[in-house]
């Protein structure tokens, strides 16, 4: 059912590829060659693994959420605690990998796009650690909703470049980062934060994030002696989800559920439900599902979670959807907020709004499964960054943004 | 250049495409001789041939269709031809113009407010022809709007509406196979872009080239700039030496001095952002019935100044 993807052209079935201006093509080819070389290099991998362990604090726990399990009454729920990583989210896994690659390639400057600010913070952190100059492109609207992360990036010595074009959110931050890269391609490494963009980014990001799934696999086998029945993860661009799913892709009995943002509801225009409502199109360098109008203009997305507020999705997710290997479901702002509060009260963990979408879906699935079933939720990040925007949302009676 | 029909090429192309073969050998046969590639003369190549006979440099202005509205675009097109434009790039507005700087981004956003689509742009080409505009049109569009229109419909309407060339800035040659074949069948030149970073890719890109070669003058997005990529002259000379197609330079050319600087090196110059910015500055006048004619004249004079 699932072939070896991507192929040599970076294709995942109909999806993926490399749709960028000619100026970037050689840079992408060079990046692909360097990545392939170093991903097979023992010293590179030893250095990365050492940083993941000593610097980021891996491996992260696979935590049995007993009280949450009891609350839902059904499958046994495990949380993969990516929120316990240094910088508070899974983004550091990829930023460390790409940062080390930048150093190996002799680049002294790195750039990144960010939505919620988690990838920006991770990149700023890695840049500080490795002595690289760092610019982070961030939509002005996201800078408003994630002021704490903006300040963190500045503390870490990065320059935060406000993006005023288009919808002033993650998609435009990505456009601006690509435009900057076109102009500075000779000395700058673009640390792309999700499993999107032109080949080799979706491949590279997946492989730097697969540590999530690799650890989970080992941990659940140790604890339960068997593989989970269902894995749930939030999908914006889809890097935590693909990193979690990929090591299980050939385990046909493990069901994958990707959770995307339904915003105010998929029957309203204010959503980011790319898989549920999108169509195939080319966006930011690859072919994938996309929120667009019938004329091919990209439509603005909406979600309370800045990290899911994106009209595209990684090409490998589109492939997993079309092959039927994974299913993708929408969760609204309200449902995510309820799930966030529930986890705070039952487990004493404040999850990121992004991860709360996965938790909300887990709450729907768990009761349908028997108590003998195992459900793993990727808790991709912690929620400290969201506290302010949740307060604003509550104060305005649900009409924040 | 040999613009005669080439029966050998037709027989080389058709069996391969009809049987669904796309082997390297068939491809080699199809693209072996770029200069003699077209079974019918293409208007862009004709224009360059005529200019070449008198050693002229083609002036290729760009505008965003529907900025500020369709009627104004049509009137500007007429003025551009009067001003000496040889080929016109019709820009299709797009929500996420990755290869464009702020000036064309703003023009795109204005045009999108007018609900301009690929079809609207093709229709503008048709209307311009009805008004007597003769210069060849090149449609400049990102890939996704064309993809969503569906390629069959797109090529049928494009060739029926007088489009001779196509520039798709986010479609590198590796992804362009199907587009190229269809463009070729519709006698529309899929114009290749080469960048200062293309290096060893140049030959592969040029092998499939039609119409003219678009040399990107500098690293970066579209927009006016004071300086060009270091070694741009050598880059243009290198491209010239590797192709029989006419070579045009674009990205950042904004004034007569820069046009003159490049005219000795290449066969054409593309001027985009500088014209779009001129239009942008004049929008209040263009929207005012008393001042409109004067504004159109100013645009015409700005472009006439670029003709060398």
XYZ file of C-alpha atoms in Angstrom:
709
model
C 0.000 0.000 0.000
C 2.697 2.483 0.995
C 5.663 2.635 -1.325
C 9.076 4.030 -0.545
C 8.606 7.781 -0.522
C 9.788 10.212 -1.575
C 11.217 9.256 -4.956
C 14.310 10.874 -6.442
C 12.294 13.950 -7.453
C 10.973 14.388 -3.943
C 7.550 13.046 -4.879
C 5.149 11.348 -2.509
C 2.764 9.908 -5.084
C 1.180 12.989 -6.688
C 2.541 15.264 -3.987
C 5.753 17.059 -3.127
C 8.276 18.081 -5.753
C 10.170 21.295 -6.100
C 8.248 24.331 -7.334
C 10.531 27.267 -6.660
C 12.259 30.040 -8.621
C 15.269 28.882 -10.625
C 17.577 30.943 -8.367
C 16.930 28.470 -5.524
C 17.239 25.244 -7.490
C 20.959 24.745 -7.092
C 20.744 25.618 -3.396
C 18.099 22.929 -2.921
C 20.130 20.381 -4.846
C 23.196 21.235 -2.787
C 21.124 20.989 0.397
C 19.785 17.602 -0.650
C 23.276 16.292 -1.389
C 24.675 17.584 1.898
C 21.740 16.220 3.834
C 22.071 12.783 2.256
C 25.787 12.795 2.922
C 25.613 13.839 6.570
C 22.530 11.831 7.455
C 24.690 8.784 6.766
C 27.691 10.245 8.576
C 28.505 8.706 11.948
C 30.125 11.794 13.446
C 27.210 13.992 12.398
C 24.664 11.647 13.917
C 26.696 11.223 17.092
C 26.851 14.988 17.533
C 23.125 15.378 16.867
C 22.190 12.562 19.230
C 24.422 13.975 21.917
C 22.743 17.394 21.626
C 19.298 15.821 21.627
C 20.203 14.051 24.844
C 22.411 16.477 26.765
C 21.019 19.744 25.493
C 17.361 19.106 24.727
C 16.836 16.478 27.415
C 15.748 13.542 25.264
C 14.436 11.010 25.425
C 11.134 12.571 26.347
C 8.816 10.463 28.518
C 5.902 8.452 27.213
C 3.617 9.262 30.098
C 0.571 7.219 31.047
C -2.143 9.815 31.709
C -4.143 7.884 34.273
C -6.598 10.569 35.329
C -7.246 11.634 31.744
C -7.815 8.000 30.813
C -10.308 7.627 33.660
C -12.026 10.846 32.653
C -12.673 9.700 29.098
C -13.359 6.121 30.108
C -11.950 3.971 27.356
C -8.555 3.387 25.792
C -5.452 3.782 27.889
C -3.975 7.174 26.990
C -0.256 7.804 26.760
C 1.179 11.263 26.168
C 4.448 11.632 24.296
C 5.913 14.530 26.237
C 7.552 16.634 23.520
C 6.589 19.619 25.677
C 9.439 18.635 27.991
C 12.054 19.330 25.351
C 14.336 22.307 25.796
C 12.417 25.346 24.419
C 9.132 23.589 25.085
C 8.214 21.837 21.880
C 9.240 19.247 19.302
C 10.582 22.007 17.029
C 14.040 21.799 18.605
C 14.582 18.274 17.161
C 14.549 19.642 13.633
C 16.238 22.954 14.417
C 19.222 21.121 15.939
C 19.484 18.830 12.919
C 19.300 21.611 10.356
C 21.532 23.879 12.459
C 24.274 21.255 12.549
C 23.846 20.772 8.817
C 24.223 24.540 8.274
C 27.516 24.449 10.162
C 28.719 21.440 8.130
C 27.823 23.315 4.947
C 29.856 26.307 6.075
C 26.908 28.696 6.395
C 27.182 31.353 9.098
C 23.699 32.806 8.763
C 20.380 31.103 9.285
C 16.828 32.232 8.712
C 13.500 30.741 9.746
C 9.777 31.374 9.471
C 7.590 31.009 12.499
C 3.885 30.958 13.332
C 3.357 30.347 17.030
C 6.971 31.259 17.603
C 8.054 27.788 18.730
C 10.132 27.113 15.637
C 11.500 30.652 15.783
C 12.543 30.158 19.402
C 14.056 26.763 18.593
C 16.022 28.234 15.676
C 17.165 31.249 17.723
C 18.281 28.842 20.439
C 20.234 26.632 18.077
C 21.766 29.684 16.398
C 22.980 30.924 19.789
C 24.315 27.487 20.644
C 26.193 27.125 17.355
C 27.267 30.755 17.007
C 25.185 31.533 13.931
C 23.551 34.799 12.946
C 19.774 34.389 12.991
C 16.795 36.167 11.437
C 13.259 34.961 12.113
C 10.366 36.019 9.880
C 7.079 36.305 11.735
C 3.683 37.636 10.684
C 2.722 40.823 12.447
C -0.554 39.275 13.620
C 1.323 36.327 15.126
C 3.755 38.728 16.814
C 0.727 40.235 18.556
C -0.625 36.884 19.718
C 2.760 35.480 20.725
C 4.546 38.416 22.325
C 6.308 36.217 24.843
C 7.968 34.167 22.121
C 8.968 37.321 20.240
C 10.752 38.511 23.351
C 12.360 35.107 23.889
C 13.796 35.150 20.370
C 15.226 38.618 20.915
C 16.744 37.552 24.241
C 18.400 34.690 22.401
C 20.041 37.172 20.068
C 17.866 36.678 16.991
C 16.425 39.425 14.873
C 12.654 39.099 14.510
C 11.538 40.485 11.155
C 7.853 41.507 11.148
C 6.003 40.367 8.033
C 3.372 42.825 6.883
C 2.359 41.208 3.595
C -0.785 39.172 2.926
C -2.516 37.768 5.992
C 0.438 38.648 8.272
C 0.539 35.062 9.609
C 2.582 31.884 9.121
C 1.985 31.542 5.363
C 3.306 35.030 4.700
C 6.228 34.509 7.068
C 7.095 31.488 4.885
C 6.821 33.564 1.685
C 9.028 36.272 3.139
C 11.645 33.789 4.354
C 11.775 32.276 0.856
C 12.084 35.735 -0.741
C 14.916 36.599 1.619
C 16.582 33.283 0.858
C 16.427 33.950 -2.899
C 18.389 37.167 -2.311
C 20.902 35.683 0.129
C 21.130 32.096 -0.981
C 24.908 32.046 -1.192
C 25.656 32.536 2.511
C 22.356 31.729 4.224
C 20.823 28.450 5.362
C 17.042 28.353 5.575
C 15.978 26.323 8.628
C 12.441 25.455 7.577
C 10.276 24.494 10.523
C 7.721 22.071 9.194
C 7.507 19.085 6.878
C 6.482 21.363 4.007
C 8.205 23.286 1.221
C 10.295 22.069 -1.697
C 12.232 18.802 -1.646
C 14.343 17.929 0.390
C 12.676 19.814 3.261
C 9.701 17.489 3.828
C 12.046 14.488 3.835
C 14.672 16.132 5.999
C 12.213 17.498 8.561
C 10.457 14.134 8.786
C 13.729 12.380 9.425
C 14.862 14.891 12.057
C 11.459 14.520 13.758
C 11.159 10.750 13.514
C 12.953 10.535 16.843
C 9.482 11.169 18.339
C 8.035 8.025 16.788
C 11.196 5.951 17.213
C 11.256 6.634 20.946
C 7.517 6.088 21.292
C 7.798 2.732 19.581
C 10.567 1.592 21.893
C 8.874 2.975 24.993
C 5.452 1.451 24.374
C 7.035 -1.910 23.608
C 8.918 -1.703 26.915
C 5.889 -0.626 28.929
C 3.066 -2.500 27.275
C 4.872 -5.132 25.286
C 2.985 -4.183 22.149
C 2.355 -1.374 19.667
C -0.363 1.236 20.211
C -3.735 0.849 18.484
C -4.136 4.514 17.615
C -1.815 7.503 17.417
C -3.194 11.036 17.419
C -1.203 14.152 16.510
C -1.977 17.739 15.540
C -1.278 18.779 11.953
C -0.506 22.310 10.785
C 2.320 21.784 8.352
C 2.573 18.416 10.061
C 6.107 17.965 11.401
C 5.314 16.477 14.824
C 2.666 14.248 13.252
C 4.884 12.911 10.473
C 7.739 12.386 12.951
C 5.379 10.432 15.186
C 3.647 8.452 12.406
C 6.579 7.581 10.174
C 8.270 4.868 12.279
C 4.897 3.072 12.454
C 3.973 3.480 8.799
C 4.452 -0.199 7.990
C 2.629 -1.351 11.119
C -0.731 -1.614 9.401
C -2.630 -2.186 12.647
C -1.548 1.138 14.106
C -4.182 3.699 13.162
C -3.020 7.273 12.451
C -5.268 10.227 13.184
C -4.056 13.689 12.167
C -5.949 16.575 13.729
C -6.256 19.880 11.937
C -7.732 23.166 13.089
C -11.416 23.740 12.348
C -11.193 27.252 13.826
C -14.719 28.603 14.240
C -16.067 25.551 12.393
C -15.643 23.941 8.984
C -19.032 25.353 7.976
C -17.604 28.872 8.424
C -14.854 30.580 6.398
C -12.689 30.764 9.535
C -10.823 27.469 9.639
C -7.517 25.815 8.722
C -9.004 22.444 7.692
C -6.714 21.813 4.726
C -7.301 18.069 4.574
C -11.047 18.212 5.165
C -11.826 21.047 2.740
C -8.723 21.646 0.644
C -7.926 20.638 -2.930
C -4.676 19.722 -4.648
C -2.441 22.628 -5.514
C 1.086 23.985 -5.559
C 2.001 26.201 -2.629
C 5.341 27.262 -1.152
C 7.354 24.879 -3.213
C 5.361 21.669 -3.231
C 2.206 19.993 -4.455
C -0.156 19.115 -1.641
C -3.659 19.733 -0.342
C -4.341 23.424 -0.078
C -7.030 25.872 0.968
C -7.648 27.804 -2.224
C -10.456 29.235 -4.309
C -11.469 27.844 -7.698
C -9.019 30.238 -9.397
C -6.002 28.928 -7.504
C -5.669 31.841 -5.099
C -4.577 30.673 -1.656
C -7.214 31.323 1.007
C -6.410 32.690 4.443
C -6.611 30.133 7.231
C -7.881 30.684 10.745
C -7.158 29.014 14.038
C -6.849 30.124 17.645
C -3.543 28.288 17.455
C -0.961 30.251 15.471
C 0.948 27.042 14.742
C -2.001 25.438 12.924
C -3.076 28.637 11.172
C -1.738 27.550 7.781
C -3.562 26.897 4.467
C -1.147 24.182 3.328
C 0.037 20.841 4.679
C 3.104 18.658 4.218
C 3.065 16.536 1.034
C 3.628 13.258 2.859
C 0.437 13.829 4.853
C -1.474 14.331 1.595
C 0.008 11.046 0.436
C -0.964 9.262 3.665
C -4.479 10.647 3.264
C -4.862 9.586 -0.362
C -3.481 6.115 0.268
C -5.864 5.768 3.218
C -2.993 5.103 5.621
C -3.920 8.074 7.814
C -7.172 9.875 8.500
C -7.447 13.598 9.159
C -10.158 15.231 11.241
C -10.995 18.821 12.219
C -11.221 20.174 15.804
C -12.618 23.634 16.573
C -11.075 26.415 18.669
C -13.655 25.727 21.381
C -13.008 22.000 21.483
C -9.264 22.605 21.685
C -9.660 25.094 24.525
C -11.862 22.677 26.456
C -9.276 19.939 25.999
C -6.510 22.281 27.109
C -8.349 23.098 30.327
C -9.171 19.466 30.911
C -5.527 18.417 30.719
C -4.553 21.229 33.088
C -7.026 19.983 35.693
C -6.673 16.242 35.301
C -2.941 15.958 34.817
C -1.403 19.278 35.834
C -0.004 19.790 32.353
C -0.645 22.957 30.331
C -0.452 21.855 26.697
C 0.128 24.111 23.691
C -3.052 25.057 21.834
C -1.733 23.052 18.867
C -1.383 19.894 20.965
C -4.771 20.562 22.579
C -6.358 19.849 19.191
C -4.917 16.330 19.314
C -6.124 15.910 22.898
C -9.636 16.969 21.931
C -9.719 14.300 19.223
C -8.333 11.735 21.681
C -11.299 12.572 23.874
C -13.622 11.631 21.022
C -11.813 8.420 20.134
C -10.908 6.998 23.559
C -14.455 6.228 24.719
C -15.143 4.392 21.435
C -12.193 2.098 22.029
C -12.199 -0.568 24.687
C -10.178 -0.248 27.903
C -7.742 -2.799 26.526
C -6.760 -0.451 23.680
C -3.721 1.825 23.675
C -3.970 5.420 22.470
C -0.879 7.611 22.085
C -1.234 11.394 21.806
C 1.681 13.506 20.684
C 1.848 16.342 23.184
C 3.923 18.428 20.822
C 4.464 21.471 23.013
C 3.751 23.231 26.271
C 1.152 25.941 26.642
C 2.936 28.728 28.511
C 3.185 30.711 25.289
C -0.605 30.563 24.853
C -1.682 31.683 28.305
C -2.005 35.318 27.281
C -4.037 34.672 24.164
C -6.306 32.286 26.103
C -6.894 35.047 28.644
C -7.734 37.461 25.839
C -10.069 34.909 24.263
C -11.909 34.302 27.542
C -12.182 38.006 28.320
C -13.689 38.750 24.944
C -16.178 35.919 25.200
C -14.605 33.794 22.489
C -14.078 36.541 19.943
C -10.388 37.123 20.425
C -8.023 37.379 17.454
C 17.135 31.384 -37.120
C 15.373 28.742 -39.125
C 11.663 29.251 -38.695
C 10.551 26.850 -41.387
C 8.173 24.040 -40.535
C 10.125 21.017 -39.507
C 8.381 17.810 -40.558
C 11.090 15.637 -39.018
C 10.333 17.045 -35.631
C 6.595 16.456 -35.929
C 7.071 12.807 -36.600
C 9.537 12.672 -33.764
C 7.125 14.245 -31.329
C 3.836 12.604 -32.148
C 4.610 8.910 -31.869
C 6.256 9.488 -28.514
C 3.435 11.509 -27.040
C 0.641 9.412 -28.512
C 2.042 6.150 -27.279
C 2.675 7.752 -23.904
C 6.408 7.136 -24.203
C 8.591 9.695 -22.579
C 11.904 7.952 -22.830
C 15.099 9.952 -22.802
C 15.734 9.010 -26.408
C 12.417 10.405 -27.608
C 13.028 13.555 -25.636
C 16.457 13.983 -27.147
C 14.956 13.681 -30.607
C 12.289 16.238 -29.850
C 14.554 18.844 -28.378
C 17.670 18.176 -30.402
C 17.399 21.343 -32.425
C 15.905 24.163 -30.433
C 16.218 26.817 -33.079
C 14.216 24.817 -35.587
C 11.799 23.579 -32.981
C 8.565 25.221 -33.991
C 6.408 23.743 -36.686
C 4.844 27.205 -37.053
C 6.561 30.542 -36.520
C 6.050 31.917 -33.056
C 5.283 35.650 -32.873
C 7.924 36.277 -30.196
C 10.669 34.679 -32.250
C 9.492 36.621 -35.315
C 9.711 39.865 -33.353
C 13.236 39.121 -32.172
C 14.241 38.101 -35.701
C 13.009 41.406 -37.134
C 14.745 43.366 -34.364
C 17.912 41.341 -34.853
C 18.057 42.335 -38.514
C 18.461 45.962 -37.482
C 20.403 45.204 -34.292
C 17.650 46.532 -32.057
C 17.054 45.583 -28.430
C 13.593 44.312 -27.601
C 11.818 46.332 -24.943
C 9.672 43.989 -22.870
C 7.504 45.809 -20.349
C 5.551 44.015 -17.631
C 2.279 45.027 -16.052
C -0.102 43.383 -13.624
C -3.441 42.823 -15.318
C -6.308 44.569 -13.546
C -4.126 47.065 -11.691
C -5.958 49.310 -11.067
C -8.753 47.940 -13.291
C -9.239 46.169 -16.612
C -10.157 49.156 -18.752
C -7.099 51.047 -17.519
C -4.890 48.015 -18.189
C -6.203 47.914 -21.782
C -5.508 51.590 -22.331
C -2.032 51.255 -20.827
C -1.309 48.335 -23.171
C -2.149 50.544 -26.168
C 0.146 53.270 -24.829
C 2.972 50.787 -24.249
C 2.835 49.710 -27.877
C 2.837 53.329 -29.023
C 5.863 53.887 -26.774
C 7.816 51.213 -28.618
C 7.263 48.073 -26.565
C 8.128 44.988 -28.623
C 6.753 42.194 -26.456
C 4.446 42.577 -23.455
C 4.424 40.544 -20.260
C 0.917 40.283 -18.856
C 1.197 39.527 -15.148
C -1.497 37.341 -13.605
C -2.090 38.505 -10.022
C -1.477 35.858 -7.370
C -2.075 35.661 -3.643
C 1.433 34.399 -2.869
C 3.871 35.855 -5.399
C 7.097 34.273 -4.139
C 9.365 35.640 -6.838
C 8.111 39.205 -6.545
C 9.218 42.169 -4.489
C 6.904 44.639 -2.715
C 5.928 46.692 -5.794
C 4.460 43.778 -7.737
C 3.073 42.252 -4.533
C 1.052 45.430 -3.996
C -0.099 45.475 -7.630
C -1.178 41.839 -7.285
C -3.151 42.636 -4.155
C -4.898 45.566 -5.900
C -5.742 43.437 -8.917
C -7.070 40.605 -6.753
C -9.526 43.053 -5.246
C -10.873 43.359 -8.803
C -11.280 39.545 -8.807
C -8.841 39.100 -11.680
C -8.297 35.458 -12.701
C -6.213 33.723 -15.369
C -9.290 33.835 -17.626
C -9.676 37.583 -17.096
C -6.060 38.040 -18.135
C -6.532 35.948 -21.275
C -9.615 37.963 -22.068
C -7.641 41.190 -21.707
C -5.225 39.817 -24.315
C -8.147 39.147 -26.664
C -9.619 42.620 -26.114
C -6.250 44.262 -26.686
C -6.032 42.467 -30.037
C -9.510 43.730 -30.912
C -8.241 47.232 -30.245
C -5.482 46.654 -32.745
C -2.515 45.886 -30.491
C 0.012 43.868 -32.515
C 2.925 43.059 -30.188
C 3.258 39.468 -28.918
C 1.965 38.745 -25.441
C 3.706 36.659 -22.815
C 1.604 35.557 -19.870
C 3.546 35.739 -16.593
C 1.822 33.523 -14.045
C 2.589 31.413 -11.028
C 1.915 27.726 -11.526
C -1.061 27.187 -9.251
C -3.620 29.460 -10.992
C -2.880 27.712 -14.313
C -3.043 24.298 -12.691
C -6.455 25.048 -11.179
C -7.813 26.268 -14.512
C -6.773 22.862 -15.874
C -4.184 22.678 -18.570
C -6.474 21.687 -21.470
C -8.728 24.685 -20.962
C -5.794 26.963 -20.314
C -3.925 26.180 -23.522
C -7.045 26.245 -25.632
C -7.971 29.707 -24.403
C -4.417 31.018 -24.316
C -3.666 30.196 -27.939
C -7.126 31.349 -29.033
C -6.598 34.681 -27.275
C -3.266 35.601 -28.797
C -0.793 34.493 -26.128
C 2.573 33.610 -27.676
C 4.621 32.921 -24.592
C 4.410 31.790 -21.019
C 6.635 32.513 -18.019
C 6.048 30.471 -14.874
C 8.577 31.591 -12.259
C 7.929 28.701 -9.871
C 8.109 25.907 -12.436
C 11.721 24.763 -12.832
C 12.529 22.577 -15.829
C 12.464 19.382 -13.750
C 8.747 19.919 -13.101
C 7.887 21.351 -16.508
C 7.739 18.271 -18.724
C 3.993 18.183 -19.254
C 3.683 21.945 -19.472
C 6.379 22.048 -22.100
C 4.770 19.424 -24.248
C 1.390 21.112 -24.117
C 2.841 24.572 -24.708
C 4.696 23.225 -27.674
C 1.533 21.742 -29.169
C -0.262 25.063 -28.688
C 2.679 26.918 -30.291
C 3.159 28.869 -27.090
C 6.755 29.430 -26.025
C 7.445 28.261 -22.476
C 10.169 30.767 -21.734
C 13.056 29.415 -19.665
C 14.525 31.402 -16.783
C 18.190 31.152 -15.943
C 19.673 32.660 -12.794
C 23.235 33.579 -11.823
C 23.132 30.479 -9.599
C 22.055 28.123 -12.410
C 25.651 27.251 -13.402
C 25.722 23.674 -14.727
C 21.932 23.650 -15.037
C 22.026 26.183 -17.878
C 22.405 23.658 -20.700
C 19.538 21.507 -19.473
C 17.302 24.538 -19.098
C 18.171 25.903 -22.519
C 17.710 22.590 -24.266
C 13.958 22.990 -23.818
C 13.910 26.733 -24.395
C 11.425 28.522 -26.637
C 10.797 32.157 -27.524
C 13.625 33.776 -25.644
C 15.780 33.064 -22.643
C 15.005 35.129 -19.570
C 18.209 35.907 -17.695
C 17.573 36.857 -14.081
C 20.050 39.697 -13.545
C 20.533 39.297 -9.804
C 19.843 37.079 -6.847
C 16.545 38.097 -5.368
C 12.972 38.933 -6.161
C 11.657 41.369 -8.745
C 12.172 45.046 -8.019
C 14.291 48.033 -8.864
C 17.862 47.956 -7.635
C 20.953 50.097 -7.850
C 23.421 47.287 -8.503
C 23.352 43.937 -10.252
C 24.850 40.594 -9.450
C 28.599 40.699 -9.619
C 29.652 39.088 -12.848
C 26.279 39.618 -14.485
C 27.945 40.565 -17.790
C 29.912 37.319 -17.892
C 26.782 35.442 -16.959
C 24.820 36.959 -19.867
C 27.691 36.299 -22.277
C 27.847 32.723 -21.142
C 24.127 32.229 -21.684
C 24.391 33.891 -25.113
C 27.173 31.539 -26.083
C 25.114 28.487 -25.207
C 21.942 29.225 -27.123
C 20.689 30.388 -30.477
C 17.591 31.800 -28.820
C 17.387 35.524 -28.162
C 18.413 36.429 -24.616
C 16.575 39.010 -22.524
C 17.644 40.343 -19.142
C 15.232 41.203 -16.357
C 14.859 41.802 -12.597
C 15.855 45.251 -11.444
C 16.060 47.147 -14.724
C 14.335 50.441 -14.115
C 15.767 53.244 -16.227
C 17.221 54.177 -19.593
C 20.808 53.995 -18.354
C 20.363 50.416 -17.237
C 18.652 49.516 -20.506
C 21.617 50.960 -22.387
C 23.999 49.104 -20.086
C 22.485 45.760 -21.078
C 21.452 46.466 -24.680
C 24.905 45.733 -26.017
C 25.047 42.407 -24.249
C 21.690 40.881 -24.997
C 18.683 40.945 -27.300
C 16.041 42.295 -24.966
C 15.354 43.870 -21.604
C 12.403 43.295 -19.302
C 11.196 46.230 -17.234
C 8.614 45.341 -14.604
C 8.562 46.938 -11.182
C 9.571 50.390 -12.460
C 6.529 50.457 -14.759
C 4.224 48.962 -12.144
C 5.422 51.584 -9.651
C 4.829 54.355 -12.187
C 1.278 53.073 -12.630
C 0.849 52.838 -8.848
C 1.943 56.441 -8.350
C -0.529 57.599 -10.986
C -3.577 55.674 -9.754
C -5.303 58.757 -8.279
C -4.896 60.546 -11.636
C -5.924 57.453 -13.630
C -9.123 57.295 -11.582
C -9.875 60.980 -12.217
C -11.574 61.596 -15.585
C -9.968 65.025 -15.971
C -6.425 63.798 -15.362
C -6.618 60.300 -16.861
C -5.331 61.152 -20.341
C -2.391 63.008 -18.881
C -1.545 60.071 -16.597
C -1.678 57.626 -19.514
C 0.615 59.940 -21.426
C 3.067 59.997 -18.525
C 3.170 56.197 -18.526
C 3.725 56.216 -22.279
C 6.570 58.713 -21.927
C 8.186 56.754 -19.127
C 8.246 53.658 -21.328
C 9.260 55.531 -24.500
C 12.292 56.751 -22.560
C 13.332 53.101 -22.090
C 13.318 52.315 -25.794
C 16.813 52.298 -27.233
